[in-house]
Coordinates of C-alpha atoms and ligand atoms in Angstrom, one line a residue:
X1 CA -4.5 -11.4 -11.2
X2 CA -1.1 -11.6 -9.1
X3 CA -1.5 -13.2 -5.6
X4 CA 1.0 -13.0 -2.9
X5 CA 2.4 -15.3 -0.2
X6 CA 4.0 -14.8 2.8
X7 CA 3.7 -11.7 4.9
X8 CA 2.0 -9.4 3.7
X9 CA 0.9 -5.7 5.0
X10 CA -2.7 -5.1 5.1
X11 CA -4.9 -3.0 3.8
X12 CA -8.3 -1.6 3.7
X13 CA -10.0 -3.3 1.8
X14 CA -10.5 -7.1 -0.3
X15 CA -8.6 -6.1 -3.1
X16 CA -5.0 -6.6 -3.0
X17 CA -2.4 -3.3 -4.2
X18 CA 0.8 -4.1 -5.3
X19 CA 2.7 -2.0 -2.3
X20 CA 1.5 -5.1 -0.2
X21 CA 4.4 -7.1 -2.0
X22 CA 6.7 -5.5 0.3
X23 CA 8.2 -7.5 2.8
X24 CA 6.2 -6.4 6.1
X25 CA 7.4 -7.6 9.1
X26 CA 5.6 -6.6 12.1
X27 CA 7.8 -4.1 14.2
X28 CA 8.1 -5.0 17.8
X29 CA 9.2 -1.5 20.1
X30 CA 8.6 -1.8 23.7
X31 CA 8.1 1.9 26.0
X32 CA 8.6 2.0 30.4
X33 CA 7.3 5.6 29.4
X34 CA 4.5 6.7 31.8
X35 CA 4.2 9.5 29.8
X36 CA 4.6 10.6 26.0
X37 CA 5.6 14.0 24.5
X38 CA 3.1 13.1 22.3
X39 CA 0.9 10.2 21.2
X40 CA 0.4 9.4 17.4
X41 CA -2.9 7.4 16.6
X42 CA -3.1 6.2 13.4
X43 CA 1.0 4.5 11.2
X44 CA 0.8 5.8 7.5
X45 CA 2.5 8.2 5.7
X46 CA 1.3 11.6 7.7
X47 CA 1.9 9.2 11.0
X48 CA 5.3 7.9 10.8
X49 CA 6.8 11.2 9.8
X50 CA 5.7 12.8 11.9
X51 CA 6.9 9.9 14.8
X52 CA 10.0 10.2 13.1
X53 CA 10.8 14.6 12.8
X54 CA 9.7 13.8 16.9
X55 CA 11.4 11.2 17.9
X56 CA 14.6 13.0 15.8
X57 CA 14.2 16.6 17.7
X58 CA 14.5 14.3 20.6
X59 CA 10.6 13.8 21.8
X60 CA 9.1 10.6 23.5
X61 CA 6.5 9.6 20.7
X62 CA 4.7 6.7 20.5
X63 CA 2.2 5.7 17.5
X64 CA -0.5 4.0 17.9
X65 CA -2.3 2.0 14.5
X66 CA -5.6 0.1 14.5
X67 CA -4.3 -1.9 12.2
X68 CA -1.2 -2.3 11.1
X69 CA 1.4 0.0 8.8
X70 CA -0.1 1.2 5.7
X71 CA -3.0 0.0 6.4
X72 CA -5.3 3.3 5.6
X73 CA -5.2 4.6 2.5
X74 CA -1.3 5.2 1.8
X75 CA -1.0 1.4 1.2
X76 CA -4.2 1.9 -1.5
X77 CA -2.4 5.2 -3.0
X78 CA -1.1 5.6 -6.9
X79 CA 2.4 6.6 -5.3
X80 CA 2.9 9.7 -7.4
X81 CA 5.0 13.1 -6.0
X82 CA 4.3 16.1 -7.2
X83 CA 4.7 20.0 -7.8
X84 CA 1.3 20.0 -7.9
X85 CA -2.1 19.3 -6.6
X86 CA -5.1 19.1 -7.6
X87 CA -6.8 22.1 -5.9
X88 CA -4.8 24.2 -8.6
X89 CA -3.0 27.3 -7.9
X90 CA -6.0 28.9 -10.2
X91 CA -8.3 27.8 -7.7
X92 CA -5.7 28.4 -4.5
X93 CA -5.9 32.0 -6.4
X94 CA -9.9 32.5 -6.2
X95 CA -9.9 31.2 -2.6
X96 CA -6.4 32.5 -1.1
X97 CA -5.6 35.1 -2.9
X98 CA -1.8 35.6 -4.4
X99 CA 0.3 34.7 -0.9
X100 CA -2.2 31.7 -0.3
X101 CA -1.8 30.0 -3.2
X102 CA 2.0 30.7 -3.5
X103 CA 2.1 28.8 0.2
X104 CA 0.3 26.5 -1.2
X105 CA 2.9 26.2 -4.0
X106 CA 5.8 25.7 -1.5
X107 CA 3.7 23.5 1.2
X108 CA 4.0 21.1 -2.1
X109 CA 7.9 21.8 -2.4
X110 CA 8.4 21.3 1.0
X111 CA 6.3 18.5 1.2
X112 CA 7.9 16.5 -1.9
X113 CA 11.5 17.3 -0.8
X114 CA 11.4 16.1 2.9
X115 CA 10.4 12.4 1.4
X116 CA 12.9 13.2 -1.1
X117 CA 15.2 14.1 2.1
X118 CA 14.1 11.2 4.2
X119 CA 14.9 8.7 0.9
X120 CA 18.6 10.4 0.7
X121 CA 19.7 10.3 4.3
X122 CA 17.9 7.5 5.3
X123 CA 18.9 5.4 1.8
X124 CA 15.9 4.0 1.2
X125 CA 14.9 1.7 -1.5
X126 CA 11.6 2.3 -2.1
X127 CA 11.6 2.4 -6.5
X128 CA 12.3 6.7 -6.2
X129 CA 11.9 7.6 -9.1
X130 CA 12.0 11.0 -11.0
X131 CA 9.9 11.5 -14.4
X132 CA 8.9 14.2 -16.7
X133 CA 5.0 15.0 -16.5
X134 CA 2.6 16.1 -18.9
X135 CA -1.1 17.7 -19.0
X136 CA -3.0 17.9 -21.4
X137 CA -6.7 18.9 -22.8
X138 CA -9.2 16.9 -25.2
X139 CA -10.8 20.1 -25.5
X140 CA -11.5 23.5 -26.3
X141 CA -12.9 23.8 -22.6
X142 CA -9.6 22.0 -21.0
X143 CA -7.2 23.3 -23.2
X144 CA -8.2 26.9 -21.3
X145 CA -8.8 24.8 -18.6
X146 CA -5.1 23.6 -19.1
X147 CA -3.7 28.0 -19.8
X148 CA -5.8 28.8 -16.5
X149 CA -3.5 26.2 -14.7
X150 CA -0.5 27.2 -16.4
X151 CA -0.5 30.6 -15.8
X152 CA -0.9 30.3 -12.5
X153 CA 2.1 27.1 -12.1
X154 CA 4.1 30.5 -13.7
X155 CA 3.3 32.7 -11.2
X156 CA 4.2 30.5 -8.0
X157 CA 7.7 29.6 -9.6
X158 CA 6.3 25.6 -10.3
X159 CA 8.2 25.0 -14.4
X160 CA 5.9 23.7 -16.7
X161 CA 5.7 25.2 -20.5
X162 CA 3.7 23.8 -23.4
X163 CA 4.6 20.4 -24.7
X164 CA 4.1 18.6 -28.7
X165 CA 5.0 15.8 -28.1
X166 CA 3.6 13.0 -25.0
X167 CA 3.7 9.8 -24.9
X168 CA 0.0 9.0 -24.6
X169 CA -1.9 6.5 -26.6
X170 CA -4.9 9.8 -26.6
X171 CA -5.6 12.7 -28.9
X172 CA -4.6 15.7 -27.5
X173 CA -5.7 19.4 -29.0
X174 CA -3.1 20.7 -25.9
X175 CA -0.1 19.7 -23.5
X176 CA 2.0 20.5 -20.8
X177 CA 5.5 19.4 -19.8
X178 CA 5.7 19.5 -16.0
X179 CA 9.7 18.3 -14.9
X180 CA 10.6 17.4 -11.8
X181 CA 7.4 14.6 -11.0
X182 CA 8.3 11.7 -8.9
X183 CA 7.2 8.6 -7.9
X184 CA 7.8 5.4 -5.4
X185 CA 6.8 2.8 -3.5
X186 CA 4.8 3.7 -0.1
X187 CA 5.1 0.6 1.9
X188 CA 8.9 0.9 1.3
X189 CA 9.2 3.5 2.3
X190 CA 7.4 3.8 5.3
X191 CA 9.1 0.3 6.4
X192 CA 12.2 2.5 6.6
X193 CA 10.6 5.4 8.4
X194 CA 9.7 2.8 10.8
X195 CA 12.7 1.3 11.6
X196 CA 14.3 4.3 12.2
X197 CA 11.3 5.5 14.4
X198 CA 11.5 2.6 16.3
X199 CA 15.6 2.8 16.2
X200 CA 15.7 6.5 18.1
X201 CA 14.0 5.0 20.8
X202 CA 10.1 5.3 19.4
X203 CA 7.5 3.2 19.7
X204 CA 5.0 1.5 18.0
X205 CA 1.4 -0.5 18.8
X206 CA 0.3 -2.2 15.6
X207 CA -3.4 -3.7 16.2
X208 CA -4.7 -0.3 18.5
X209 CA -7.6 1.3 17.6
X210 CA -7.8 4.0 19.9
X211 CA -11.2 4.1 20.8
X212 CA -11.2 7.0 23.5
X213 CA -9.8 9.8 24.8
X214 CA -9.9 11.5 28.3
X215 CA -8.0 15.3 29.2
X216 CA -7.6 16.2 31.9
X217 CA -5.3 19.7 33.2
X218 CA -3.1 19.0 29.9
X219 CA -2.8 15.8 29.9
X220 CA -4.7 13.2 27.4
X221 CA -5.6 9.5 28.4
X222 CA -5.9 7.6 25.1
X223 CA -7.2 4.4 25.8
X224 CA -7.6 1.3 23.5
X225 CA -9.6 -1.5 24.9
X226 CA -7.3 -2.4 28.2
X227 CA -4.7 -0.4 27.5
X228 CA -3.9 3.4 28.4
X229 CA -1.6 5.8 26.6
X230 CA -1.0 8.9 28.5
X231 CA 1.0 11.9 26.7
X232 CA 0.7 15.7 26.3
X233 CA -0.1 16.1 23.0
X234 CA -2.2 13.6 20.7
X235 CA -2.6 13.5 16.9
X236 CA -5.6 12.0 14.5
X237 CA -3.2 10.8 11.8
X238 CA -6.2 8.7 10.6
X239 CA -6.3 10.6 7.3
X240 CA -10.1 11.6 8.8
X241 CA -10.0 12.3 12.6
X242 CA -13.1 9.9 14.7
X243 CA -16.5 10.9 15.6
X244 CA -18.4 13.9 14.7
X245 CA -16.5 17.2 14.7
X246 CA -16.2 20.0 12.1
X247 CA -14.7 18.0 8.9
X248 CA -17.4 16.1 8.8
X249 CA -18.8 18.8 7.3
X250 CA -15.9 20.2 5.3
X251 CA -14.8 17.3 3.9
X252 CA -15.7 14.7 1.4
X253 CA -14.7 11.1 1.5
X254 CA -13.9 10.2 -2.6
X255 CA -13.1 6.2 -3.5
X256 CA -10.8 6.6 -6.2
X257 CA -10.3 3.5 -8.6
X258 CA -6.2 1.8 -10.0
X259 CA -5.3 -1.3 -12.7
X260 CA -2.0 -2.5 -12.5
X261 CA -1.6 -4.5 -15.9
X262 CA 1.3 -6.4 -18.0
X263 CA 0.7 -5.0 -21.8
X264 CA 1.6 -7.0 -24.5
X265 CA 4.4 -4.6 -26.3
X266 CA 6.5 -2.5 -24.9
X267 CA 4.6 1.3 -24.6
X268 CA 5.2 2.0 -20.8
X269 CA 5.7 5.3 -20.8
X270 CA 8.5 6.1 -18.7
X271 CA 6.7 9.4 -17.6
X272 CA 3.7 10.4 -15.5
X273 CA 0.3 11.5 -17.9
X274 CA -2.9 13.2 -16.5
X275 CA -5.6 13.8 -18.2
X276 CA -8.5 17.0 -17.9
X277 CA -11.6 15.3 -17.7
X278 CA -13.8 14.8 -14.9
X279 CA -13.3 12.4 -13.6
X280 CA -10.3 11.9 -14.2
X281 CA -7.3 10.1 -15.1
X282 CA -3.1 9.1 -14.8
X283 CA -1.0 6.8 -15.6
X284 CA 3.0 5.9 -15.2
X285 CA 5.1 3.3 -15.2
X286 CA 6.5 0.8 -11.7
X287 CA 8.5 -2.2 -11.2
X288 CA 7.3 -5.0 -10.0
X289 CA 9.2 -7.8 -8.6
X290 CA 11.2 -7.3 -12.4
X291 CA 8.0 -7.1 -14.4
X292 CA 6.8 -3.2 -15.5
X293 CA 3.2 -2.8 -14.7
X294 CA 1.2 -0.1 -16.4
X295 CA -1.0 1.6 -13.4
X296 CA -3.9 3.2 -14.8
X297 CA -5.8 5.2 -12.0
X298 CA -9.0 8.0 -11.8
X299 CA -12.8 7.6 -12.0
X300 CA -13.1 9.3 -9.0
X301 CA -16.7 9.4 -7.6
X302 CA -18.2 10.1 -4.3
X303 CA -18.2 7.0 -1.5
X304 CA -21.2 5.0 -0.8
X305 CA -22.7 6.9 -4.2
X306 CA -21.9 4.6 -7.2
X307 CA -21.1 1.5 -8.7
X308 CA -17.3 0.7 -7.5
X309 CA -17.6 -3.1 -10.4
X310 CA -18.5 -0.3 -13.4
X311 CA -15.9 2.5 -12.4
X312 CA -13.5 -0.2 -12.5
X313 CA -15.3 -1.8 -15.6
X314 CA -15.1 1.8 -17.2
X315 CA -11.3 2.2 -16.1
X316 CA -10.7 -1.8 -17.5
X317 CA -12.7 -0.3 -21.3
X318 CA -10.3 2.8 -20.7
X319 CA -7.3 1.1 -20.8
X320 CA -8.4 -1.6 -22.8
X321 CA -9.3 1.4 -25.6
X322 CA -5.5 2.8 -25.5
X323 CA -2.8 0.5 -24.2
X324 CA -3.2 -3.7 -25.5
X325 CA -3.8 -4.9 -22.3
X326 CA -2.3 -8.7 -21.8
X327 CA -4.0 -9.2 -18.3
X328 CA -4.6 -7.1 -15.3
X329 CA -2.7 -8.0 -12.4
X330 CA -4.0 -5.9 -9.5
X331 CA -7.1 -3.7 -9.4
X332 CA -7.7 -2.0 -6.0
X333 CA -9.4 1.5 -4.6
X334 CA -9.0 3.6 -1.7
X335 CA -10.5 6.5 -0.7
X336 CA -8.5 10.2 0.0
X337 CA -11.6 13.2 1.3
X338 CA -12.2 16.7 -0.7
X339 CA -11.3 19.1 1.4
X340 CA -14.7 22.7 1.3
X341 CA -12.5 24.8 0.5
X342 CA -9.6 23.5 -1.7
X343 CA -7.1 23.2 1.4
X344 CA -6.2 20.5 4.2
X345 CA -6.6 20.6 7.4
X346 CA -3.5 21.2 10.3
X347 CA -3.2 21.5 13.8
X348 CA -5.2 21.5 17.0
X349 CA -9.0 20.4 16.0
X350 CA -11.2 22.4 17.3
X351 CA -13.1 22.5 20.0
X352 CA -11.1 19.8 21.2
X353 CA -9.0 20.0 24.0
X354 CA -5.6 22.4 23.7
X355 CA -3.1 19.9 22.5
X356 CA -5.2 18.1 20.5
X357 CA -3.6 17.7 16.7
X358 CA -5.0 17.0 13.3
X359 CA -4.7 16.4 9.3
X360 CA -7.5 15.7 7.1
X361 CA -8.3 17.1 3.4
X362 CA -5.3 15.6 1.5
X363 CA -7.3 15.3 -1.0
X364 CA -5.3 13.1 -3.9
X365 CA -2.2 14.6 -2.4
X366 CA -1.1 13.3 0.3
X367 CA 2.0 11.9 -0.9
X368 CA 2.9 16.1 -0.3
X369 CA 0.7 17.1 1.8
X370 CA 0.7 14.6 4.9
X371 CA 5.1 14.6 4.7
X372 CA 4.2 18.3 5.0
X373 CA 1.9 18.5 7.1
X374 CA 3.6 16.8 9.4
X375 CA 6.3 19.0 9.8
X376 CA 3.5 21.7 10.5
X377 CA 2.2 19.1 13.2
X378 CA 5.8 18.5 14.2
X379 CA 6.8 22.0 14.8
X380 CA 3.4 23.2 16.8
X381 CA 3.9 19.7 19.0
X382 CA 7.6 21.7 19.9
X383 CA 6.0 24.9 19.6
X384 CA 7.4 26.3 16.9
X385 CA 6.5 28.5 14.2
X386 CA 6.0 26.6 11.4
X387 CA 5.0 29.4 7.7
X388 CA 2.0 27.0 6.7
X389 CA -0.3 26.8 10.2
X390 CA -1.6 29.6 9.7
X391 CA -2.8 29.5 6.2
X392 CA -3.8 25.5 7.4
X393 CA -5.5 26.0 10.5
X394 CA -8.4 24.0 11.5
X395 CA -10.0 27.1 12.4
X396 CA -9.7 29.1 9.0
X397 CA -13.0 31.3 8.5
X398 CA -12.9 31.0 4.9
X399 CA -15.5 32.3 2.7
X400 CA -15.9 28.8 0.1
X401 CA -17.0 31.7 -2.8
X402 CA -14.9 30.0 -5.7
X403 CA -14.4 26.1 -4.7
X404 CA -17.9 25.2 -6.3
X405 CA -17.4 21.4 -5.0
X406 CA -18.2 22.8 -1.2
X407 CA -22.1 23.5 -2.7
X408 CA -22.2 20.3 -3.9
X409 CA -20.7 18.4 -1.0
X410 CA -22.7 19.6 1.2
X411 CA -25.7 19.3 -0.3
X412 CA -25.8 15.9 -0.4
X413 CA -24.4 15.8 3.3
X414 CA -27.4 17.4 4.1
X415 CA -29.9 15.4 1.8
X416 CA -28.5 12.0 3.4
X417 CA -29.2 13.4 7.1
X418 CA -32.6 13.7 6.5
X419 CA -33.5 11.4 3.2
X420 CA -32.1 8.1 5.0
X421 CA -34.4 8.4 8.2
X422 CA -36.9 8.1 6.1
X423 CA -38.2 4.0 5.1
X424 CA -37.3 3.1 1.5
X425 CA -39.7 0.4 0.7
X426 CA -37.2 -2.4 0.2
X427 CA -38.9 -5.1 -2.6
X428 CA -36.2 -7.7 -3.3
X429 CA -35.4 -10.6 -0.8
X430 CA -32.8 -12.4 1.4
X431 CA -32.7 -15.1 -1.9
X432 CA -31.7 -12.8 -4.3
X433 CA -28.9 -12.1 -2.7
X434 CA -25.7 -14.3 -4.5
X435 CA -22.9 -15.2 -2.0
X436 CA -20.0 -12.6 -2.1
X437 CA -22.7 -9.9 -1.7
X438 CA -24.2 -7.1 0.1
X439 CA -27.8 -5.1 0.1
X440 CA -29.5 -2.7 2.5
X441 CA -33.1 -4.4 2.8
X442 CA -36.0 -3.9 4.6
X443 CA -37.7 -6.1 6.1
X444 CA -40.7 -6.7 8.8
X445 CA -40.4 -2.3 8.8
X446 CA -36.6 -2.3 9.6
X447 CA -33.9 -1.7 7.6
X448 CA -31.2 -3.8 7.2
X449 CA -27.2 -4.2 5.7
X450 CA -27.9 -7.6 5.2
X451 CA -24.2 -9.7 3.5
X452 CA -24.4 -13.5 2.3
X453 CA -21.2 -14.8 2.5
X454 CA -19.1 -16.8 -0.1
X455 CA -20.3 -20.0 2.1
X456 CA -24.0 -18.6 2.0
X457 CA -23.7 -17.3 5.4
X458 CA -25.8 -14.3 6.1
X459 CA -24.7 -11.3 8.3
X460 CA -27.7 -8.9 9.2
X461 CA -26.5 -5.7 10.9
X462 CA -28.0 -2.1 11.4
X463 CA -26.9 -0.4 8.1
X464 CA -27.4 2.9 10.5
X465 CA -23.7 3.8 10.2
X466 CA -22.6 4.7 13.6
X467 CA -21.5 8.6 13.0
X468 CA -23.3 10.3 12.6
X469 CA -26.6 7.6 11.2
X470 CA -27.0 7.5 8.3
X471 CA -27.2 4.3 5.3
X472 CA -24.8 2.4 5.2
X473 CA -23.8 1.2 1.1
X474 CA -22.4 -2.3 0.2
X475 CA -19.3 -1.6 -2.0
X476 CA -18.8 -5.1 -3.3
X477 CA -15.7 -4.5 -5.0
X478 CA -14.0 -4.0 -1.7
X479 CA -16.2 -6.5 0.3
X480 CA -16.8 -3.2 2.9
X481 CA -19.7 -1.4 3.8
X482 CA -19.0 2.3 3.0
X483 CA -21.2 5.5 4.4
X484 CA -21.9 8.0 1.7
X485 CA -22.4 11.1 3.9
X486 CA -18.5 11.2 5.6
X487 CA -16.9 8.1 4.2
X488 CA -16.7 5.9 7.4
X489 CA -16.1 2.1 5.9
X490 CA -16.9 -1.4 8.2
X491 CA -15.8 -4.7 7.0
X492 CA -18.7 -7.3 6.4
X493 CA -19.1 -8.0 10.5
X494 CA -19.8 -4.4 11.5
X495 CA -16.4 -3.8 12.7
X496 CA -14.8 -0.5 11.7
X497 CA -12.1 -0.4 8.7
X498 CA -11.6 3.1 8.0
X499 CA -13.3 6.8 8.4
X500 CA -14.3 8.6 11.3
X501 CA -16.3 6.2 13.1
X502 CA -15.0 4.9 16.3
X503 CA -17.9 2.0 17.0
X504 CA -18.6 -1.4 14.9
X505 CA -21.5 -1.5 13.0
X506 CA -24.9 -2.9 15.1
X507 CA -25.0 -6.7 14.6
X508 CA -28.5 -8.4 14.6
X509 CA -28.6 -11.2 16.7
X510 CA -32.6 -12.4 15.2
X511 CA -31.6 -13.6 11.6
Ligands
FAD1 C1 -6.4 5.8 -5.4 C2 -5.8 7.0 -4.5 C3 -4.5 7.5 -4.6 C4 -3.6 8.2 -4.2 N1 -2.8 8.4 -4.8 C5 -1.9 9.5 -4.7 C6 -0.9 9.8 -5.3 O1 -0.4 9.2 -6.4 N2 0.0 11.3 -4.5 C7 -0.7 11.6 -3.8 O2 -0.3 13.2 -3.4 N3 -1.0 11.5 -2.6 C8 -1.9 10.3 -3.2 N4 -3.4 9.5 -2.9 C9 -4.0 10.8 -1.8 C10 -2.5 9.8 -0.4 O3 -3.1 8.0 -0.3 C11 -3.5 10.3 0.9 O4 -3.5 11.7 1.4 C12 -2.6 9.6 2.0 O5 -2.3 7.6 2.3 C13 -3.3 9.9 3.3 O6 -1.9 9.3 4.5 P1 -2.7 8.9 5.7 O7 -1.4 9.1 6.5 O8 -3.0 11.0 6.5 O9 -3.7 8.2 6.2 P2 -3.7 6.4 6.1 O10 -2.8 6.2 4.9 O11 -5.2 6.2 6.1 O12 -2.5 6.4 7.5 C14 -4.1 6.4 8.2 C15 -4.6 5.3 9.5 O13 -4.5 5.8 10.4 C16 -4.9 4.5 11.6 N5 -5.9 4.9 12.1 C17 -7.2 5.3 11.8 N6 -8.5 5.3 13.0 C18 -7.7 4.9 13.7 C19 -7.6 4.8 15.5 N7 -8.8 5.3 16.1 N8 -6.3 3.7 16.4 C20 -5.6 3.4 15.7 N9 -5.2 3.9 14.1 C21 -6.1 4.3 13.3 C22 -5.5 3.3 10.0 O14 -6.0 1.9 9.8 C23 -4.9 4.0 8.8 O15 -3.8 3.1 8.6 C24 -4.6 9.0 -3.0 C25 -5.1 8.5 -3.2 C26 -6.0 7.7 -3.4 C27 -7.3 7.0 -2.7

């Protein structure tokens, strides 16, 4: 497994992604501003793109990031830039009509073009490369689905055609060629957005978690410990806004897995390739430190539900079935959010004071959707009309039929709200915990989230997620406590890593 030395960008898990090889240096920016036009919470692709757009427009912007730039999913992405999304245009049409599907396709294209524009304008050296994409079907049912996808793509003007020659070792029945896809190195990209943002007068505060906001007379005052920041507008570019809000019930958190492997031969594809299995797989090639790596990803499951180690094992089996794997250089997982009706939520947060915005529910497509959200949010802050504001509005009233995922996800959230409040007898004892593992145990009638450190030391926490009271599960791969309800994630010491909770898991002191 690869080991990087020196100053690396941090990430919300113990496993290292290849993007952390970027030469990360902490940003230094100071400001004497009393009140900002906008405070952006979170420095992933959404936050930094929004910050740059607003600063370019002459606004005074401050970005507060709880950890370091790219710490969230942007540091654990697989960095495909696509002309299509996980919500197919056929699904988009069934939920939002033909116009809705067209707007969705246009938004994806505009997000893609914004990334390309930034790379060209700022001369960003981030391994940007355009590739041909392929999507293939292995069963008759998938052939039918592929055809629906194809027809809906043609309708919204996204180039696609059937193709027999696909650079995949997998036996398939039918495949689409999708010209004009791309890939890049997300952290190299963010580092230059950050530098430009600061050069234009923007302020970035890393290691600054925003834990509260008070609003009065159109002014918002955010606090991070002792520090307070006053701003006219606040944007939660946190992937999921904190606290219990409408998004807690409209977005389902998922984990997704990626391996970056070296091959014994030279069969690295010069393409981005996707199957239609459920959960699905994709492959692409990325050169890191002058060595080609095959990125194989997928095997997604709802956060806190399946065994992450098994997901990695299955992905590795898949990789070894189709490729001559010499070594596994990286393996990592990260989190994304599936929106209830298939479209992201971008704009004013319902039931919050005016001027508090967010962008969430990007599914596995946040490079394009995070970028276009940045444009929508920047326009909203500046009072400029944006053609995507309405369709992506978090306040939209959308009938949920046509998007079956929602029913499944919401049933599951409701189940955990109820089931986690009943004690389930736990027969395991602390002694059975191996070093480096964790488990929710029932001891003397109380549930405890217990982690046994590599040195054998025990860290006991309340397993009750501080967000909505569900019981966390241990993620053995990333060594984190993950909440199955809304995707809150905590370190083994209980501190918040990511997701909607803002408070640490309570430490149990008597152990
Ligand atoms: C394995 C995987 C592969 C993916 N592959 C692709 C792909 O190929 N193409 C694609 O388009 N999309 C992909 N996605 C989705 C995409 O990576 C995400 O949608 C995108 O990175 C989200 O970016 P973001 O800036 O909105 O959020 P994040 O990158 O998660 O950034 C949010 C930031 O907010 C900070 N934060 C949170 N709370 C606070 C607080 N209270 N105070 C201060 N800061 C805070 C966090 O530390 C974090 O840095 C993938 C997702 C996964 C999980």
